[in-house]
PDB file of C-alpha atoms in Angstrom:
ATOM      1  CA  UNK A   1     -38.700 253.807 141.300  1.00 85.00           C
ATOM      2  CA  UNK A   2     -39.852 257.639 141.778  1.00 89.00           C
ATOM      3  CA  UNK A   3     -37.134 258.146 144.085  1.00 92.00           C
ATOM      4  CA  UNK A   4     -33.626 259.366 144.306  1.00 94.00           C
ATOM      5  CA  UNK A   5     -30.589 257.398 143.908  1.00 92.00           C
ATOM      6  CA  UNK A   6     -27.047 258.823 145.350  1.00 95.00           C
ATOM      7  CA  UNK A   7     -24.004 257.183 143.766  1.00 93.00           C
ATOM      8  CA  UNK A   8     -20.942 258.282 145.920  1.00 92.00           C
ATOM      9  CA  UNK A   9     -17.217 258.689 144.680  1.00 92.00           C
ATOM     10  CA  UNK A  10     -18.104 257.219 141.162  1.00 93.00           C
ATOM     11  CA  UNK A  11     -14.822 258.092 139.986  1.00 93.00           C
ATOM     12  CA  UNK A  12     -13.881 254.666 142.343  1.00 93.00           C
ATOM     13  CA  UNK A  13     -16.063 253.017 139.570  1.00 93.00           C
ATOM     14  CA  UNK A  14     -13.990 250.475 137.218  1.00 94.00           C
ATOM     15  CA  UNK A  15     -14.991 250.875 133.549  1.00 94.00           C
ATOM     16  CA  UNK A  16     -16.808 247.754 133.675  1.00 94.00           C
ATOM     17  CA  UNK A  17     -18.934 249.080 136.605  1.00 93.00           C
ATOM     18  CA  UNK A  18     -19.174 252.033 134.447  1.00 95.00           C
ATOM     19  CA  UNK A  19     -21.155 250.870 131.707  1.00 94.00           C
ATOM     20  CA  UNK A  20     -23.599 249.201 132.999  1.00 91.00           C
ATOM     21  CA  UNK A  21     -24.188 252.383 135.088  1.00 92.00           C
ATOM     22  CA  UNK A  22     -24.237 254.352 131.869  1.00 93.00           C
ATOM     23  CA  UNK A  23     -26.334 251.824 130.030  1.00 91.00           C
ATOM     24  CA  UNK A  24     -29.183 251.817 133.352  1.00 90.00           C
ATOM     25  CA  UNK A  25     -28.767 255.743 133.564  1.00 91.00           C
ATOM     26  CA  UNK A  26     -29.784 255.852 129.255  1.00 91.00           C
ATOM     27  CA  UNK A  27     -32.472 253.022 128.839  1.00 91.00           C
ATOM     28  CA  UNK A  28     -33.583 253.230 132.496  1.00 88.00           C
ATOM     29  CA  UNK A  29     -34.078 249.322 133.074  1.00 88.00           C
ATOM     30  CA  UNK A  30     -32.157 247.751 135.797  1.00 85.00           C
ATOM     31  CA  UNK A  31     -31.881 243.638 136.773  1.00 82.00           C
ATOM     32  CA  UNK A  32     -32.379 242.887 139.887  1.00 81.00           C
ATOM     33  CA  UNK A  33     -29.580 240.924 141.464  1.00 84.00           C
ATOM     34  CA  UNK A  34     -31.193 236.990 141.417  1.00 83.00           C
ATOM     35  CA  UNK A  35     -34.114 238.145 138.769  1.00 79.00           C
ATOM     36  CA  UNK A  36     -34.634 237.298 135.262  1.00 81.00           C
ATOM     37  CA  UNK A  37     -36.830 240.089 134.245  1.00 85.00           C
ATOM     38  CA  UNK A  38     -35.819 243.654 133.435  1.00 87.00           C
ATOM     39  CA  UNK A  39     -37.495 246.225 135.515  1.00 87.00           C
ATOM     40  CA  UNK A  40     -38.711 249.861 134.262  1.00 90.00           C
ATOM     41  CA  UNK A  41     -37.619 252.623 136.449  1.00 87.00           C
ATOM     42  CA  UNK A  42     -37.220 256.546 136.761  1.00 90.00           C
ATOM     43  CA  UNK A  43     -34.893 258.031 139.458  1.00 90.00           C
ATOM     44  CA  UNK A  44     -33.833 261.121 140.297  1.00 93.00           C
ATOM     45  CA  UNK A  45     -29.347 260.596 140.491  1.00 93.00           C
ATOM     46  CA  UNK A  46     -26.982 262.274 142.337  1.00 95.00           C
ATOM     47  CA  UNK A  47     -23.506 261.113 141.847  1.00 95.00           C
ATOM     48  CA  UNK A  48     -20.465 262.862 143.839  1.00 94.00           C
ATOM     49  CA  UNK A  49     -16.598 262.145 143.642  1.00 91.00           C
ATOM     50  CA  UNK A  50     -13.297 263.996 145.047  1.00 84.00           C
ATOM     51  CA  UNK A  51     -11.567 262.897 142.410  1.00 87.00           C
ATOM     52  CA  UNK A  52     -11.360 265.328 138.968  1.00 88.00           C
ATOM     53  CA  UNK A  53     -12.642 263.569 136.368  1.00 92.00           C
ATOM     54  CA  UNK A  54     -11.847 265.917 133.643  1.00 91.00           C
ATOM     55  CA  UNK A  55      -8.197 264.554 134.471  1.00 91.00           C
ATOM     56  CA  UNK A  56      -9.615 260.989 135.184  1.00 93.00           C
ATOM     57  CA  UNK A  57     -11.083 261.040 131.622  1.00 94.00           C
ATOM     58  CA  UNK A  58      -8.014 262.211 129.643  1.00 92.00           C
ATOM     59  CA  UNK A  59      -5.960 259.063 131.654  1.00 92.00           C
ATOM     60  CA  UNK A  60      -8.601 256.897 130.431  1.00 93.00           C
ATOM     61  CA  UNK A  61     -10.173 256.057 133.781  1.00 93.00           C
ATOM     62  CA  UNK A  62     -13.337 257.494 133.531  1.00 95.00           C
ATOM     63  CA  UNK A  63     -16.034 257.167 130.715  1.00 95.00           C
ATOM     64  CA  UNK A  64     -16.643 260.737 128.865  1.00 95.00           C
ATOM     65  CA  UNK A  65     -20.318 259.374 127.729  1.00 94.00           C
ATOM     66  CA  UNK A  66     -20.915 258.569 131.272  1.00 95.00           C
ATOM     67  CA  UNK A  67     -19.948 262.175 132.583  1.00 95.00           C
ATOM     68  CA  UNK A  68     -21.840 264.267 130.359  1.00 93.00           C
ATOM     69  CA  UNK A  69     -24.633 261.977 131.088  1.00 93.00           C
ATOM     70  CA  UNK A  70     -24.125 262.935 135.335  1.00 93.00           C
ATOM     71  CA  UNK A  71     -23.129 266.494 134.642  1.00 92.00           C
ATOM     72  CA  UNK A  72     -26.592 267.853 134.612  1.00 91.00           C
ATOM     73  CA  UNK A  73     -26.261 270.026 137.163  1.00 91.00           C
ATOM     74  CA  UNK A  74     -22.345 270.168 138.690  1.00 91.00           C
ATOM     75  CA  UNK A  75     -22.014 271.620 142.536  1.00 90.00           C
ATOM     76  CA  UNK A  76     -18.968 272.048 143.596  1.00 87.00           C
ATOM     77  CA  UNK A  77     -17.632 272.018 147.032  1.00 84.00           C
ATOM     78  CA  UNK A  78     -14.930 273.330 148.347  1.00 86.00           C
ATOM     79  CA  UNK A  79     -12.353 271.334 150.444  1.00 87.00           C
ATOM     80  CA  UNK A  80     -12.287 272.453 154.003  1.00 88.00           C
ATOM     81  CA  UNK A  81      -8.856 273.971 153.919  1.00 86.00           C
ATOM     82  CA  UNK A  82     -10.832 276.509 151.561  1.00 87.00           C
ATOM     83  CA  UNK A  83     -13.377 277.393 153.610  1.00 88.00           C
ATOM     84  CA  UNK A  84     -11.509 277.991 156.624  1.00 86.00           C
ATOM     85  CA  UNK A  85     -13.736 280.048 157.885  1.00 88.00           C
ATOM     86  CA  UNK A  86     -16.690 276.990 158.317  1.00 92.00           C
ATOM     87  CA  UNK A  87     -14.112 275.395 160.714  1.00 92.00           C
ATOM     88  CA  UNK A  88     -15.010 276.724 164.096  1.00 91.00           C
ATOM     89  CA  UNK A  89     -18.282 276.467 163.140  1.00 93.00           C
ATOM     90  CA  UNK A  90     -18.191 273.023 162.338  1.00 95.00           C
ATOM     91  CA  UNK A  91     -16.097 272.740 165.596  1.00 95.00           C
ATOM     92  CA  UNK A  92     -17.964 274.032 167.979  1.00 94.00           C
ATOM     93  CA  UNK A  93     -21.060 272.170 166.367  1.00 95.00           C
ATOM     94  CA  UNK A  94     -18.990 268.410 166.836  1.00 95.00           C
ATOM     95  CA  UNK A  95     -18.083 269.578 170.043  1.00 95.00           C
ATOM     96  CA  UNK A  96     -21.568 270.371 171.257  1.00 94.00           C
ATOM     97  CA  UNK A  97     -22.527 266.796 169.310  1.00 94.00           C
ATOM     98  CA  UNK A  98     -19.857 264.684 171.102  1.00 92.00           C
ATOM     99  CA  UNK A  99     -20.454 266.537 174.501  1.00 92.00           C
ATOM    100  CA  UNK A 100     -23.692 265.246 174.401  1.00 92.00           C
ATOM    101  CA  UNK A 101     -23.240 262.273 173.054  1.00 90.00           C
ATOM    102  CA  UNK A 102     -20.053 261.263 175.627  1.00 87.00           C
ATOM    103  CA  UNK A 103     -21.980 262.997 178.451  1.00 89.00           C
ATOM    104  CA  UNK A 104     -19.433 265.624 179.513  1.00 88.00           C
ATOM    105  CA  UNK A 105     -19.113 269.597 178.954  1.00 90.00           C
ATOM    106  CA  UNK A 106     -18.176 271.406 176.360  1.00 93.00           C
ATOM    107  CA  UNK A 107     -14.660 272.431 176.354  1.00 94.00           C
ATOM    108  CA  UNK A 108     -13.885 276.022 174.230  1.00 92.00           C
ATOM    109  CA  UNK A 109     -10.422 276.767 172.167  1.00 92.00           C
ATOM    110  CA  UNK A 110      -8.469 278.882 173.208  1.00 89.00           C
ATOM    111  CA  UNK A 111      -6.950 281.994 170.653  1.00 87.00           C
ATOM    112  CA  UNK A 112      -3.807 279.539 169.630  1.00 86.00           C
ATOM    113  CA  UNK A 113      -5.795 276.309 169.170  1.00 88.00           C
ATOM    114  CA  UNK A 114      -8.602 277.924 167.216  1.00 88.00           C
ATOM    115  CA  UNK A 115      -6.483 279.539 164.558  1.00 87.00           C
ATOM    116  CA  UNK A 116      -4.024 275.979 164.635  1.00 87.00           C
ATOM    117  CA  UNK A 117      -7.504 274.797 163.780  1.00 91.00           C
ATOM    118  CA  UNK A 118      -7.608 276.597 160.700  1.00 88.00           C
ATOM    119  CA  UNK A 119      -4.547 276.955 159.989  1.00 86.00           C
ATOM    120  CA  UNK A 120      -4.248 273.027 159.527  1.00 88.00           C
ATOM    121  CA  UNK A 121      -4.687 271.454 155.834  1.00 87.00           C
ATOM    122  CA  UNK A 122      -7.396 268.683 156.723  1.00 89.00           C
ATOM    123  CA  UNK A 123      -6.628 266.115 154.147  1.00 85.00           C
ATOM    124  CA  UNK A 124      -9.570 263.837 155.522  1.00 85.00           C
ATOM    125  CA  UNK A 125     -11.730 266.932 155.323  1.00 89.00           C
ATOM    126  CA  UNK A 126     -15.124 267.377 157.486  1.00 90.00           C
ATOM    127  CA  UNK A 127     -14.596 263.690 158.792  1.00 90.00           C
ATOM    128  CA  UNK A 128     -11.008 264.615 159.640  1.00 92.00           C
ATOM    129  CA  UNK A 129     -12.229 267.094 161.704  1.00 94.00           C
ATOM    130  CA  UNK A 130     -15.404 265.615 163.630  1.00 94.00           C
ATOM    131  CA  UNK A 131     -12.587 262.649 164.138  1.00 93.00           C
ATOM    132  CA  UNK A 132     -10.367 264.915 165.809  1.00 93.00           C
ATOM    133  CA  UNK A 133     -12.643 266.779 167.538  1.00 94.00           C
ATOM    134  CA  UNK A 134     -13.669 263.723 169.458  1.00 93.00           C
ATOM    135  CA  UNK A 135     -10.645 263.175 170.395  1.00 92.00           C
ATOM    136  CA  UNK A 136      -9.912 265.951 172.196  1.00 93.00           C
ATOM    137  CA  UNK A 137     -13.278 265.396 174.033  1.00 90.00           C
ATOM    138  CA  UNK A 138     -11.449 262.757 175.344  1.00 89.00           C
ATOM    139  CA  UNK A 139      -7.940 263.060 175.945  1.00 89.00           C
ATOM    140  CA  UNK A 140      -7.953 267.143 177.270  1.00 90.00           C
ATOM    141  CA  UNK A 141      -8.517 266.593 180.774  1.00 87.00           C
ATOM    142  CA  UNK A 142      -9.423 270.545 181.257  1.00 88.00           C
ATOM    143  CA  UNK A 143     -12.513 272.899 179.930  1.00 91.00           C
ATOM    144  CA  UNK A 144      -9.806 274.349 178.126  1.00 93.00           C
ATOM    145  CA  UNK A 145      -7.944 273.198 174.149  1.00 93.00           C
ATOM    146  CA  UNK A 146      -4.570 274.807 173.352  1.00 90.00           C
ATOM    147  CA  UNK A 147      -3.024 274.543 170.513  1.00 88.00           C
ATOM    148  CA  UNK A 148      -0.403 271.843 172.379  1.00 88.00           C
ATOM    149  CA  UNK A 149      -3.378 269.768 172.362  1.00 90.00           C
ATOM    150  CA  UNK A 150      -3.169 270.030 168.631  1.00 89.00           C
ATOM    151  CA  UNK A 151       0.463 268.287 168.605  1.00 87.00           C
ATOM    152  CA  UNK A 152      -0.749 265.263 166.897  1.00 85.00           C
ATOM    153  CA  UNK A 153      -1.805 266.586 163.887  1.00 83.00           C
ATOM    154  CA  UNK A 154       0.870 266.573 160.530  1.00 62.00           C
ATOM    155  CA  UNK A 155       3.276 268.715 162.289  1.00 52.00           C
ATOM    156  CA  UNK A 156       4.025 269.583 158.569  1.00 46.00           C
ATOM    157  CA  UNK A 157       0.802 271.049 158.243  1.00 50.00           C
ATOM    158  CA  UNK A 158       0.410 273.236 161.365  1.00 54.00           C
ATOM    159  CA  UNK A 159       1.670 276.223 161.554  1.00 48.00           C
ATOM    160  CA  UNK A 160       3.571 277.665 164.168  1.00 48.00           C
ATOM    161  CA  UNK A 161       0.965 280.769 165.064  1.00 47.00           C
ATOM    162  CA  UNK A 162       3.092 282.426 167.394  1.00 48.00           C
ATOM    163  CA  UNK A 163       3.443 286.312 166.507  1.00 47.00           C
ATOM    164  CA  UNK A 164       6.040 288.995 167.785  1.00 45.00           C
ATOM    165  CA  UNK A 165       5.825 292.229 168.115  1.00 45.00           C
ATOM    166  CA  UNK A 166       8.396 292.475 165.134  1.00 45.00           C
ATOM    167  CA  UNK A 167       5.923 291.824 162.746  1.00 50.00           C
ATOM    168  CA  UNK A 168       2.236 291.814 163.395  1.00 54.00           C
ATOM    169  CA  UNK A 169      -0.170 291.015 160.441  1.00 55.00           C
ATOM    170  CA  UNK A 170      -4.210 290.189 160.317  1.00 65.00           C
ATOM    171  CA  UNK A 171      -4.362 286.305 160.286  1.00 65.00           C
ATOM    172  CA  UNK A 172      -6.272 287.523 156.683  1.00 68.00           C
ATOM    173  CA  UNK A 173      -2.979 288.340 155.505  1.00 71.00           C
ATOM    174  CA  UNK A 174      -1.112 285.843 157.046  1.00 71.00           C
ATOM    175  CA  UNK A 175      -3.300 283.312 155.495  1.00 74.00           C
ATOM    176  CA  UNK A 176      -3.000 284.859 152.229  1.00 75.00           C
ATOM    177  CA  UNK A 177       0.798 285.147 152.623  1.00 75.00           C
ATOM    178  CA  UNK A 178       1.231 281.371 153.384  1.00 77.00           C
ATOM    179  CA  UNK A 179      -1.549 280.298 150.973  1.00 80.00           C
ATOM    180  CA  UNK A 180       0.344 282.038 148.262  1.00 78.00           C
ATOM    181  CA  UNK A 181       4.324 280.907 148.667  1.00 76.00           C
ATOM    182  CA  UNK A 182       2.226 277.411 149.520  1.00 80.00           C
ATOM    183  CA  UNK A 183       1.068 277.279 145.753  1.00 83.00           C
ATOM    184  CA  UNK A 184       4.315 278.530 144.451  1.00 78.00           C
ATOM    185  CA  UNK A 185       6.324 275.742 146.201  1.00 78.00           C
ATOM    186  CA  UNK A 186       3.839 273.161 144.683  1.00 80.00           C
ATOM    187  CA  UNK A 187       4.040 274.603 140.963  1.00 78.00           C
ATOM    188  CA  UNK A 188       7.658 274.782 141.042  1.00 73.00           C
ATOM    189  CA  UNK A 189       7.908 271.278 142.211  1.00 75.00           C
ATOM    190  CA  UNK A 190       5.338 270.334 139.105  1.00 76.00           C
ATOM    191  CA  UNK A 191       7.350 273.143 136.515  1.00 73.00           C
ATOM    192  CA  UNK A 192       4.662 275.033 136.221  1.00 78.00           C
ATOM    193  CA  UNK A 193       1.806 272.805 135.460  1.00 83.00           C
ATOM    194  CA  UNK A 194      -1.266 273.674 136.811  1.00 85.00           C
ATOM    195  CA  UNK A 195      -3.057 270.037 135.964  1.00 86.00           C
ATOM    196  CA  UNK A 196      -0.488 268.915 137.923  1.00 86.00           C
ATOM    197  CA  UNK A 197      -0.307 271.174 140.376  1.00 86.00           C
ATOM    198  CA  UNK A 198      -4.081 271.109 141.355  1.00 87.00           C
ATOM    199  CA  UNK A 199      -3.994 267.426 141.377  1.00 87.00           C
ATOM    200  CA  UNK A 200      -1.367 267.201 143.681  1.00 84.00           C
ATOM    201  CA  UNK A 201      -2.944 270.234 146.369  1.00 84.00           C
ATOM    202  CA  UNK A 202      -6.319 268.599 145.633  1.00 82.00           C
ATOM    203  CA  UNK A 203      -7.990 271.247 144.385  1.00 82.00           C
ATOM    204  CA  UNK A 204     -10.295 272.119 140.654  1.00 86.00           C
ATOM    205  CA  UNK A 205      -7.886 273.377 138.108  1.00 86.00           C
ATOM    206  CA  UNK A 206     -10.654 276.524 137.795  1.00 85.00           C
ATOM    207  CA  UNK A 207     -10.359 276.860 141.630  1.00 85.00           C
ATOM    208  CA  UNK A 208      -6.076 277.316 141.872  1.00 86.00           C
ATOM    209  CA  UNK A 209      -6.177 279.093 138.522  1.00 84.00           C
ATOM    210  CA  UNK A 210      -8.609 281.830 140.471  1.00 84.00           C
ATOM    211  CA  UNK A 211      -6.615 281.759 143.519  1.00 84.00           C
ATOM    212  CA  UNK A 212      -3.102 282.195 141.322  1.00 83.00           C
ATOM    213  CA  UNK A 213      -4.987 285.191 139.713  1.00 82.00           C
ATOM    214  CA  UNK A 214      -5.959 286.857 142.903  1.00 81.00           C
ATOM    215  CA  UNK A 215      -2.472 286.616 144.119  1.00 79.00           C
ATOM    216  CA  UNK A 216      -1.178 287.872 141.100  1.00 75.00           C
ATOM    217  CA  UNK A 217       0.498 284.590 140.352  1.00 77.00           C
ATOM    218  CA  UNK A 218       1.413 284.135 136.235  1.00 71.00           C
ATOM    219  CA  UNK A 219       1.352 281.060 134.546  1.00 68.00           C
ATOM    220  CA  UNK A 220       5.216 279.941 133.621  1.00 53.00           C
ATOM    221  CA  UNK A 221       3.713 277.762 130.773  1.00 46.00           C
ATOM    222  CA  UNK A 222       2.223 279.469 127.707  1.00 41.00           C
ATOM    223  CA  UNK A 223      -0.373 276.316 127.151  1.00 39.00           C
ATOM    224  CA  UNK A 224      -1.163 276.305 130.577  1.00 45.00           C
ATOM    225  CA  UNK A 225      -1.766 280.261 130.694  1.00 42.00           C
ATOM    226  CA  UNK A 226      -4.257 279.652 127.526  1.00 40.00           C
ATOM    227  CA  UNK A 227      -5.931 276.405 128.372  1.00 45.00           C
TER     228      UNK A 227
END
């Protein structure tokens, strides 16, 4: 009571689990687990999720009464693979972490293994990447990561960062290049649906439709073009 409650990935929630959330959140009384007595109490909530619950809401998995009642204040962060440009900070932060913590020296990344590093989609996001980090603490026997050391990852998802002199561009561009025939691919595969399409690259609907935009890609579906 007075304090702050944090309710992570509520969209995990069944409907049951739901309501009674919804019902504590709007009369503020809670049961203790084992009590008879129903206990007053004012929190401060924060609730997170990676799931969309927009979309969750229109398949009838999440409660609209119970978002609006969360949605106070919405922050949203971006995945990892769209702030790239965190990931050698975050890096070289684990690495310091884990050097410490495993009582060895740092090792740096080399040109190849730092832009593998960003270059790679990170599914499991920030914990994806502290996870891998350690292991490369452990299994590089030098002071020095290349991106061969990166051969584990998705091999699907790592790009092949080699360059010659045929065809130089900024890794800006490059990014922007792959990024671009990256979202094409995926709304081709979903005909041009953008729900779709940001559900399946994990993204905000908002978020791809800005990124489409910037790369001056149009909507193939009238309804999606005016949603």
């Amino acid at each position: 009571d007075g304090g702050t409650l944090f309710l992570d990935e509520i969209g995990d929630m069944t409907l049951k689990t739901q309501a009674k959330v919804l019902r504590a959140l709007q009369e503020q009384i809670v049961e203790p687990v084992g009590g008879t007595n129903s206990v007053k109490v004012d929190v401060r909530v924060l609730a997170a999720t990676n799931k969309d619950l927009p979309t969750e809401i229109r398949a009838g998995r999440f409660r609209e009464d119970l978002y609006f009642r969360l949605n106070v204040i919405p922050v949203f962060v971006p995945p990892l693979r769209d702030r790239d440009s965190d990931i050698p900070v975050l890096a070289d932060h684990f690495m310091g972490e884990l050097a410490r913590e495993y009582g060895r020296r740092p090792k740096r990344f080399d040109v190849g293994a730092a832009t593998g590093l960003r270059s790679y989609g990170w599914p499991g996001n920030v914990r994806e990447l502290r996870n891998v980090i350690e292991r490369l603490i452990i299994m590089v026997s030098g002071d020095v990561i290349t991106l061969d050391d990166l051969a584990f990852l998705d091999g699907r998802s790592v790009r092949d960062v080699s360059v010659t002199n045929e065809e130089v561009v900024t890794l800006h561009e490059a990014r922007d290049r792959f990024e671009r025939d990256y979202i094409l691919k995926a709304l081709a595969a979903q005909q041009g649906n953008i729900s779709r399409t940001a559900d399946v690259l994990g993204v905000e609907r908002s978020n791809l439709y800005r990124k489409m935009k910037g790369f001056g890609i149009i909507p193939s579906r009238r309804e999606e073009e005016s949603a």
